[in-house]
Amino acid sequence: MQIREIEEKDNQTMEQIIKRSLESFNLNIPGTAYFDPQLSSLAQFYKQQSNGKYWVAVNEQDEVVGGVGIAAFGQKTGICELQKLYITPEAQGMGLSKVLMKVALDFAKEHYTHCYLETLKILQAANLLYIKLGFQQLERPLDGSEHNAMDAWYIKELS
């Protein structure tokens, strides 16, 4: 697997990966990434973010099989958000989420003091990974959260 920054040619594939993943959990509902306005133009969106990036994982056939992003969280100084970590079903179970998160968190450490993320308790594998990587669960979302369907929130001190 190769990890690289997203390019415009990857937009449609990443949008499909994200939507299919959410649909598989019946999470194609308002308050999730499914309805994010920038979902069809992730490359352009992340290029406009200061201290933000989105990476994709590409297999041997040069197919995008997943991705993850980092961007500033609202107006909070020093806090970024880990965003849109999604992997195709075929590429799951190979440690790819962990690799993508390492790339994202290494980048985040250069620009932020804390990394925040929002998810759902039903996504058990994801929750276990976040805890394993040192994220602490919060009782409620940080002020400024845009995804009101989420029910699990985490923060990690970056050092």
mmCIF file of C-alpha atoms in Angstrom:
data_model
loop_
_atom_site.group_PDB
_atom_site.id
_atom_site.type_symbol
_atom_site.label_atom_id
_atom_site.label_comp_id
_atom_site.label_asym_id
_atom_site.label_seq_id
_atom_site.Cartn_x
_atom_site.Cartn_y
_atom_site.Cartn_z
ATOM 1 C CA MET A 1 0.000 0.000 0.000
ATOM 2 C CA GLN A 2 1.128 3.493 -0.791
ATOM 3 C CA ILE A 3 -0.077 6.548 1.158
ATOM 4 C CA ARG A 4 -0.165 9.872 -0.678
ATOM 5 C CA GLU A 5 -2.032 13.165 -0.563
ATOM 6 C CA ILE A 6 -5.427 13.160 -2.235
ATOM 7 C CA GLU A 7 -5.659 14.385 -5.811
ATOM 8 C CA GLU A 8 -8.735 15.633 -7.678
ATOM 9 C CA LYS A 9 -8.905 12.334 -9.601
ATOM 10 C CA ASP A 10 -9.519 10.586 -6.228
ATOM 11 C CA ASN A 11 -12.567 12.659 -5.230
ATOM 12 C CA GLN A 12 -15.272 10.438 -6.693
ATOM 13 C CA THR A 13 -13.698 7.224 -5.378
ATOM 14 C CA MET A 14 -13.314 8.585 -1.835
ATOM 15 C CA GLU A 15 -16.877 9.918 -1.878
ATOM 16 C CA GLN A 16 -18.128 6.445 -2.869
ATOM 17 C CA ILE A 17 -16.004 4.731 -0.182
ATOM 18 C CA ILE A 18 -17.347 7.072 2.510
ATOM 19 C CA LYS A 19 -20.977 6.812 1.395
ATOM 20 C CA ARG A 20 -20.919 3.014 1.002
ATOM 21 C CA SER A 21 -19.304 2.605 4.405
ATOM 22 C CA LEU A 22 -21.925 4.777 6.089
ATOM 23 C CA GLU A 23 -24.724 3.005 4.181
ATOM 24 C CA SER A 24 -23.455 -0.362 5.406
ATOM 25 C CA PHE A 25 -24.195 0.789 8.991
ATOM 26 C CA ASN A 26 -27.455 2.552 8.016
ATOM 27 C CA LEU A 27 -25.697 5.841 8.768
ATOM 28 C CA ASN A 28 -26.626 7.635 5.554
ATOM 29 C CA ILE A 29 -28.440 10.155 7.731
ATOM 30 C CA PRO A 30 -28.136 13.887 8.426
ATOM 31 C CA GLY A 31 -25.515 14.648 11.059
ATOM 32 C CA THR A 32 -22.908 12.322 9.512
ATOM 33 C CA ALA A 33 -20.199 12.867 6.890
ATOM 34 C CA TYR A 34 -22.670 11.470 4.337
ATOM 35 C CA PHE A 35 -24.159 14.938 3.895
ATOM 36 C CA ASP A 36 -20.986 17.033 4.195
ATOM 37 C CA PRO A 37 -21.063 19.637 1.402
ATOM 38 C CA GLN A 38 -17.381 19.093 0.545
ATOM 39 C CA LEU A 39 -17.704 15.302 0.156
ATOM 40 C CA SER A 40 -17.512 15.404 -3.654
ATOM 41 C CA SER A 41 -14.485 17.732 -3.682
ATOM 42 C CA LEU A 42 -12.239 16.571 -0.829
ATOM 43 C CA ALA A 43 -8.994 17.375 -2.685
ATOM 44 C CA GLN A 44 -9.999 20.981 -3.252
ATOM 45 C CA PHE A 45 -11.450 21.333 0.255
ATOM 46 C CA TYR A 46 -8.307 20.144 2.033
ATOM 47 C CA LYS A 47 -6.028 22.232 -0.213
ATOM 48 C CA GLN A 48 -7.854 25.310 1.104
ATOM 49 C CA GLN A 49 -7.295 24.348 4.753
ATOM 50 C CA SER A 50 -4.299 25.910 6.449
ATOM 51 C CA ASN A 51 -2.561 23.108 8.341
ATOM 52 C CA GLY A 52 -4.978 20.568 6.903
ATOM 53 C CA LYS A 53 -4.440 17.595 4.600
ATOM 54 C CA TYR A 54 -6.161 14.483 3.338
ATOM 55 C CA TRP A 55 -4.301 11.283 2.458
ATOM 56 C CA VAL A 56 -5.416 8.270 0.481
ATOM 57 C CA ALA A 57 -4.190 4.684 0.562
ATOM 58 C CA VAL A 58 -3.550 3.198 -2.877
ATOM 59 C CA ASN A 59 -3.165 -0.534 -3.565
ATOM 60 C CA GLU A 60 -0.852 -2.271 -6.047
ATOM 61 C CA GLN A 61 -3.409 -1.742 -8.850
ATOM 62 C CA ASP A 62 -3.282 2.043 -8.168
ATOM 63 C CA GLU A 63 -6.836 1.958 -6.757
ATOM 64 C CA VAL A 64 -7.767 4.179 -3.829
ATOM 65 C CA VAL A 65 -8.937 1.947 -0.966
ATOM 66 C CA GLY A 66 -9.225 4.429 1.900
ATOM 67 C CA GLY A 67 -8.323 7.784 3.331
ATOM 68 C CA VAL A 68 -8.050 10.102 6.319
ATOM 69 C CA GLY A 69 -7.897 13.837 6.904
ATOM 70 C CA ILE A 70 -6.669 16.391 9.418
ATOM 71 C CA ALA A 71 -8.044 19.920 9.664
ATOM 72 C CA ALA A 72 -8.334 22.634 12.293
ATOM 73 C CA PHE A 73 -11.299 22.117 14.596
ATOM 74 C CA GLY A 74 -13.516 25.187 14.429
ATOM 75 C CA GLN A 75 -11.975 28.264 15.986
ATOM 76 C CA LYS A 76 -10.178 26.354 18.729
ATOM 77 C CA THR A 77 -6.478 27.202 18.786
ATOM 78 C CA GLY A 78 -4.194 24.191 18.843
ATOM 79 C CA ILE A 79 -6.919 21.590 18.249
ATOM 80 C CA CYS A 80 -7.267 19.660 15.021
ATOM 81 C CA GLU A 81 -9.798 17.049 14.051
ATOM 82 C CA LEU A 82 -9.120 13.630 12.579
ATOM 83 C CA GLN A 83 -11.679 13.415 9.778
ATOM 84 C CA LYS A 84 -13.169 10.946 7.361
ATOM 85 C CA LEU A 85 -11.188 7.806 8.148
ATOM 86 C CA TYR A 86 -12.752 5.242 5.834
ATOM 87 C CA ILE A 87 -11.434 2.012 4.291
ATOM 88 C CA THR A 88 -13.062 -0.237 1.673
ATOM 89 C CA PRO A 89 -14.313 -3.560 3.064
ATOM 90 C CA GLU A 90 -11.725 -5.404 0.924
ATOM 91 C CA ALA A 91 -8.852 -3.467 2.525
ATOM 92 C CA GLN A 92 -10.062 -3.758 6.129
ATOM 93 C CA GLY A 93 -8.310 -5.960 8.666
ATOM 94 C CA MET A 94 -4.805 -5.296 7.315
ATOM 95 C CA GLY A 95 -3.820 -2.498 9.687
ATOM 96 C CA LEU A 96 -4.432 0.198 7.092
ATOM 97 C CA SER A 97 -6.454 2.428 9.445
ATOM 98 C CA LYS A 98 -3.554 2.409 11.880
ATOM 99 C CA VAL A 99 -1.076 3.347 9.127
ATOM 100 C CA LEU A 100 -3.309 6.170 7.876
ATOM 101 C CA MET A 101 -3.782 7.458 11.417
ATOM 102 C CA LYS A 102 -0.031 7.455 12.025
ATOM 103 C CA VAL A 103 0.515 9.600 8.924
ATOM 104 C CA ALA A 104 -2.275 11.963 9.978
ATOM 105 C CA LEU A 105 -1.138 12.216 13.606
ATOM 106 C CA ASP A 106 2.516 12.765 12.634
ATOM 107 C CA PHE A 107 1.355 15.697 10.490
ATOM 108 C CA ALA A 108 -0.946 16.957 13.267
ATOM 109 C CA LYS A 109 1.914 17.001 15.801
ATOM 110 C CA GLU A 110 3.708 19.574 13.636
ATOM 111 C CA HIS A 111 0.787 22.032 13.804
ATOM 112 C CA TYR A 112 -1.430 21.284 16.812
ATOM 113 C CA THR A 113 -1.341 20.373 20.514
ATOM 114 C CA HIS A 114 -4.461 18.157 20.538
ATOM 115 C CA CYS A 115 -6.369 15.967 18.085
ATOM 116 C CA TYR A 116 -10.127 15.533 18.419
ATOM 117 C CA LEU A 117 -12.392 13.060 16.664
ATOM 118 C CA GLU A 118 -16.050 12.100 16.581
ATOM 119 C CA THR A 119 -17.478 8.685 15.823
ATOM 120 C CA LEU A 120 -20.266 6.323 16.749
ATOM 121 C CA LYS A 121 -20.242 3.640 19.423
ATOM 122 C CA ILE A 122 -21.610 1.141 16.866
ATOM 123 C CA LEU A 123 -18.251 1.365 15.013
ATOM 124 C CA GLN A 124 -16.563 -0.870 17.576
ATOM 125 C CA ALA A 125 -13.349 -1.588 15.650
ATOM 126 C CA ALA A 126 -12.759 2.129 15.138
ATOM 127 C CA ASN A 127 -13.375 2.920 18.806
ATOM 128 C CA LEU A 128 -10.921 0.219 19.903
ATOM 129 C CA LEU A 129 -8.284 1.594 17.529
ATOM 130 C CA TYR A 130 -8.664 5.145 18.853
ATOM 131 C CA ILE A 131 -8.249 3.965 22.440
ATOM 132 C CA LYS A 132 -5.254 1.808 21.457
ATOM 133 C CA LEU A 133 -3.624 4.867 19.867
ATOM 134 C CA GLY A 134 -3.955 6.925 23.033
ATOM 135 C CA PHE A 135 -7.198 8.822 22.521
ATOM 136 C CA GLN A 136 -9.193 9.576 25.667
ATOM 137 C CA GLN A 137 -12.975 9.307 25.477
ATOM 138 C CA LEU A 138 -14.961 12.458 26.265
ATOM 139 C CA GLU A 139 -18.442 12.586 27.791
ATOM 140 C CA ARG A 140 -19.705 15.085 25.209
ATOM 141 C CA PRO A 141 -18.580 16.737 21.983
ATOM 142 C CA LEU A 142 -16.406 19.821 21.958
ATOM 143 C CA ASP A 143 -18.275 23.052 21.325
ATOM 144 C CA GLY A 144 -18.465 23.660 17.591
ATOM 145 C CA SER A 145 -19.139 20.061 16.600
ATOM 146 C CA GLU A 146 -21.000 19.829 13.280
ATOM 147 C CA HIS A 147 -21.947 16.134 13.223
ATOM 148 C CA ASN A 148 -24.832 15.873 15.664
ATOM 149 C CA ALA A 149 -25.503 12.180 14.958
ATOM 150 C CA MET A 150 -22.222 11.156 16.631
ATOM 151 C CA ASP A 151 -22.320 9.575 20.090
ATOM 152 C CA ALA A 152 -18.624 8.995 20.871
ATOM 153 C CA TRP A 153 -15.944 11.690 21.123
ATOM 154 C CA TYR A 154 -12.210 11.423 21.722
ATOM 155 C CA ILE A 155 -9.223 13.684 22.231
ATOM 156 C CA LYS A 156 -5.499 12.990 22.205
ATOM 157 C CA GLU A 157 -2.687 15.173 23.427
ATOM 158 C CA LEU A 158 -0.039 15.420 20.720
ATOM 159 C CA SER A 159 3.586 15.497 21.860
#
